XYZ file of C-alpha atoms in Angstrom:
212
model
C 75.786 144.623 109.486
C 74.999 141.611 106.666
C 79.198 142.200 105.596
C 80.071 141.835 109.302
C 77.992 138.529 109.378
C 79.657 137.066 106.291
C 83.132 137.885 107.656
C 81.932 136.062 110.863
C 80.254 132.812 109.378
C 83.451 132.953 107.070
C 85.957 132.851 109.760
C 83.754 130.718 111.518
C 84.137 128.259 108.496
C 87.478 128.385 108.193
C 88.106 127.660 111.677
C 85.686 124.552 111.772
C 87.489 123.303 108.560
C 91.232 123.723 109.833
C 90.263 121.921 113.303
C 88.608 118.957 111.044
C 91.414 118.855 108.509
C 94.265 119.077 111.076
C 93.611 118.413 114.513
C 91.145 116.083 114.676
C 93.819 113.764 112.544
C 96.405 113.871 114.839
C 93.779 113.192 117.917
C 93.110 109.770 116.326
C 96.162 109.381 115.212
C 97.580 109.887 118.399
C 95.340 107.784 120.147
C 95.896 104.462 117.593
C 98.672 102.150 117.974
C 100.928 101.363 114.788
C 100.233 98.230 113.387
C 103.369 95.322 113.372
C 105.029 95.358 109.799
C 103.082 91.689 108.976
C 99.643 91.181 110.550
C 98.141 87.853 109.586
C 96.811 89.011 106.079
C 97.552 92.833 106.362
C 100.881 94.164 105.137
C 101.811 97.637 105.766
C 104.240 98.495 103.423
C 103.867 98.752 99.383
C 107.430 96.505 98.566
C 106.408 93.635 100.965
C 102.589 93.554 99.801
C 104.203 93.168 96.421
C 106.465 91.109 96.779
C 103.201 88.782 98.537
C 101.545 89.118 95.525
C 104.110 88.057 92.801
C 104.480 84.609 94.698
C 101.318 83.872 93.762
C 101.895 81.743 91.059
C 102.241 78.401 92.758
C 98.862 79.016 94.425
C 97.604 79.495 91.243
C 98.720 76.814 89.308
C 97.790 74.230 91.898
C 94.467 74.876 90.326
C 94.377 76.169 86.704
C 95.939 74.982 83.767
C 97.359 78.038 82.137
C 98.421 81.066 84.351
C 100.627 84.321 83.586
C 101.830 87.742 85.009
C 102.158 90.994 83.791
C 103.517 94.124 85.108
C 102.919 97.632 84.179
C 105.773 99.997 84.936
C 104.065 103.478 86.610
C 107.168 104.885 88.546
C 110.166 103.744 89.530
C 109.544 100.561 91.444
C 105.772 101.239 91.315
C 104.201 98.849 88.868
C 100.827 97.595 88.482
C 100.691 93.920 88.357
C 98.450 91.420 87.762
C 97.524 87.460 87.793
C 95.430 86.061 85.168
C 94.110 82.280 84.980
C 92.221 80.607 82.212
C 89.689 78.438 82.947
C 90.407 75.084 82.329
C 88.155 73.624 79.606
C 85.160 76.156 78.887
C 85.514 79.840 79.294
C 82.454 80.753 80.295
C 82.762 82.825 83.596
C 85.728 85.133 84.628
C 86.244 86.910 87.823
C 88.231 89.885 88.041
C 89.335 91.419 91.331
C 91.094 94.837 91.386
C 92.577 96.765 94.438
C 93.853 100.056 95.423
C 91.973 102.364 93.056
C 92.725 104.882 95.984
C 95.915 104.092 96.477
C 96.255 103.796 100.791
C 92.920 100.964 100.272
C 95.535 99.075 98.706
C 96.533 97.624 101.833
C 92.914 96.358 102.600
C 93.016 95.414 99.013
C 95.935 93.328 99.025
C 94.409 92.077 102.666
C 91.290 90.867 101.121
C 92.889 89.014 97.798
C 95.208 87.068 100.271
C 92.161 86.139 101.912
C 90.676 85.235 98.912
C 93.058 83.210 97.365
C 93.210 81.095 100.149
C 89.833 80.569 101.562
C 87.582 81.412 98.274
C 89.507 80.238 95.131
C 89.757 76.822 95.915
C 85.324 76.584 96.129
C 85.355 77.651 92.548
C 84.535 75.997 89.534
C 88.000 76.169 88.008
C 87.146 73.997 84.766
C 84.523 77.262 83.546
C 86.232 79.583 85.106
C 89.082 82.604 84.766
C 90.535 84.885 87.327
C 92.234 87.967 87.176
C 93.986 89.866 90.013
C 95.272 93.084 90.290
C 97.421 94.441 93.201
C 96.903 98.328 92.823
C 95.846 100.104 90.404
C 97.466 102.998 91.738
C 100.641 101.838 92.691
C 102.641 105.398 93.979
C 99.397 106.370 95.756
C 99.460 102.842 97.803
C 103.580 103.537 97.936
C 103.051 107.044 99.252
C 99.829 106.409 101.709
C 97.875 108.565 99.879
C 94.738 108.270 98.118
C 95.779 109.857 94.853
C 97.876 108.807 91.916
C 101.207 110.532 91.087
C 99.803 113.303 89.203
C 96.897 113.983 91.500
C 94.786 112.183 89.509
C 91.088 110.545 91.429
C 90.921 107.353 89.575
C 87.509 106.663 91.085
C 86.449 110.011 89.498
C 88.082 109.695 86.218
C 86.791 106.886 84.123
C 86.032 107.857 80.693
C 88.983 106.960 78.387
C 88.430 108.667 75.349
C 86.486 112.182 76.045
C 86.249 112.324 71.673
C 84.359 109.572 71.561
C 81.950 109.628 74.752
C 78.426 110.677 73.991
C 77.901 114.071 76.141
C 73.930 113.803 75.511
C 73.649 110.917 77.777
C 73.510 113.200 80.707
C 72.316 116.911 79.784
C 72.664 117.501 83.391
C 76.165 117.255 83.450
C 76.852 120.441 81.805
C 75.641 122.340 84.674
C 78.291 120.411 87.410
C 81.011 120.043 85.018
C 82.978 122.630 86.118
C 82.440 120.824 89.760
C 83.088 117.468 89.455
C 85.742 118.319 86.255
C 87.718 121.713 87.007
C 90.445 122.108 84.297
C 92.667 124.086 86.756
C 95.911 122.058 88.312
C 95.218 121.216 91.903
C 98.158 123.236 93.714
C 98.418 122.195 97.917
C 96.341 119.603 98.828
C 94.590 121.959 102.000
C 93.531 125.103 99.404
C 92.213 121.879 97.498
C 90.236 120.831 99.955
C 89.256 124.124 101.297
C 87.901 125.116 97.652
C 85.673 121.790 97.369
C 84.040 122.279 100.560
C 83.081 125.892 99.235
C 82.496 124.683 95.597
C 79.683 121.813 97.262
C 78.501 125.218 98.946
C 78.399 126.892 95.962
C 77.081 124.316 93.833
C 73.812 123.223 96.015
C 72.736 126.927 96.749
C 72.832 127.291 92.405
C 72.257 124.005 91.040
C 70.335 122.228 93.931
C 71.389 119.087 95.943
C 69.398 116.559 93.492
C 70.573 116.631 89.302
């Protein structure tokens, strides 16, 4: 009887996570309109909101002194670049201003550093202070719509540079979800991914609790 309940709440489960992972999608999706190609700030494709960004420069120089580029070459035409201004007598404050960590945000990203270029740069105090800008951090995941970089990588779960040199006793806690929130296992298909999470947060609260 208890095996015959498992197989029930597991089937159960499964259906409940296909209808959220697949269907309900492509209700909303079905149901929104596609945004035009250029929408006042919004840009909906990677080349264009690029392309936006890296004419920057006479925006920027209407106001500081001393401003350069840089590009950082991730994949083919994927490249993280950036702005950065000096202030123009005192370095004493610098604001930095990154976008598209996950890589489909970019598009907000790149949205919200057109806005602020034009409305909020020219309020600050330019003679103390720097900016940097950087349109996506993870270039092929903004590219590709998808939230991850080109080797599946989280980078809003993957911070720590140099694992050698990071002190592990800072959190003894993090032993016991390590194998949680860092497997060592290649993710294969996105779905099994998914599926495996949901069971692993299962998994982890009934052993470890919901509160570390």
């Amino acid at each position: 009887m208890l095996k015959s309940k498992w197989i029930k709440f597991g089937f159960a489960f499964l259906v409940i996570f296909l209808f959220l992972q697949f269907i309900v999608p492509l209700l909303i999706l079905a149901n929104l309109e596609k945004p035009p190609t250029t929408s006042g700030h919004f840009i909906n494709t990677y080349e264009e909101s690029k392309t936006r960004f890296l004419s920057y420069e006479d925006d920027l120089i209407e106001n500081w002194n001393t401003v350069r580029s840089d590009s950082f070459k991730v994949d083919d035409d994927a490249t993280i670049d950036l702005w950065w201004a000096d202030a123009n007598q005192e370095k004493t404050n610098l604001i930095v201003i990154t976008s598209g960590v996950h890589g489909v945000e970019g598009y907000v990203g790149s949205a919200m550093l057109d806005i602020f270029l034009e409305q909020f740069s020219p309020k600050l105090n330019i003679e103390n202070t720097g900016l940097i800008i950087v349109h996506s951090v993870n270039p092929v995941g903004m590219k590709e719509m998808r939230r991850y970089k080109e080797n599946n990588v989280d980078l809003n779960r993957n911070f720590i540079y140099d694992w050698d040199s990071f002190d592990k006793d800072m959190n003894t806690d993090y032993e016991d979800l390590k194998g949680f929130l860092q497997p060592e296992k290649e993710i294969g298909t996105i779905t099994w991914r998914d599926l495996g999470f949901y069971g692993e947060i299962v998994k982890t609260v009934l052993t470890d609790g919901s509160l570390k």
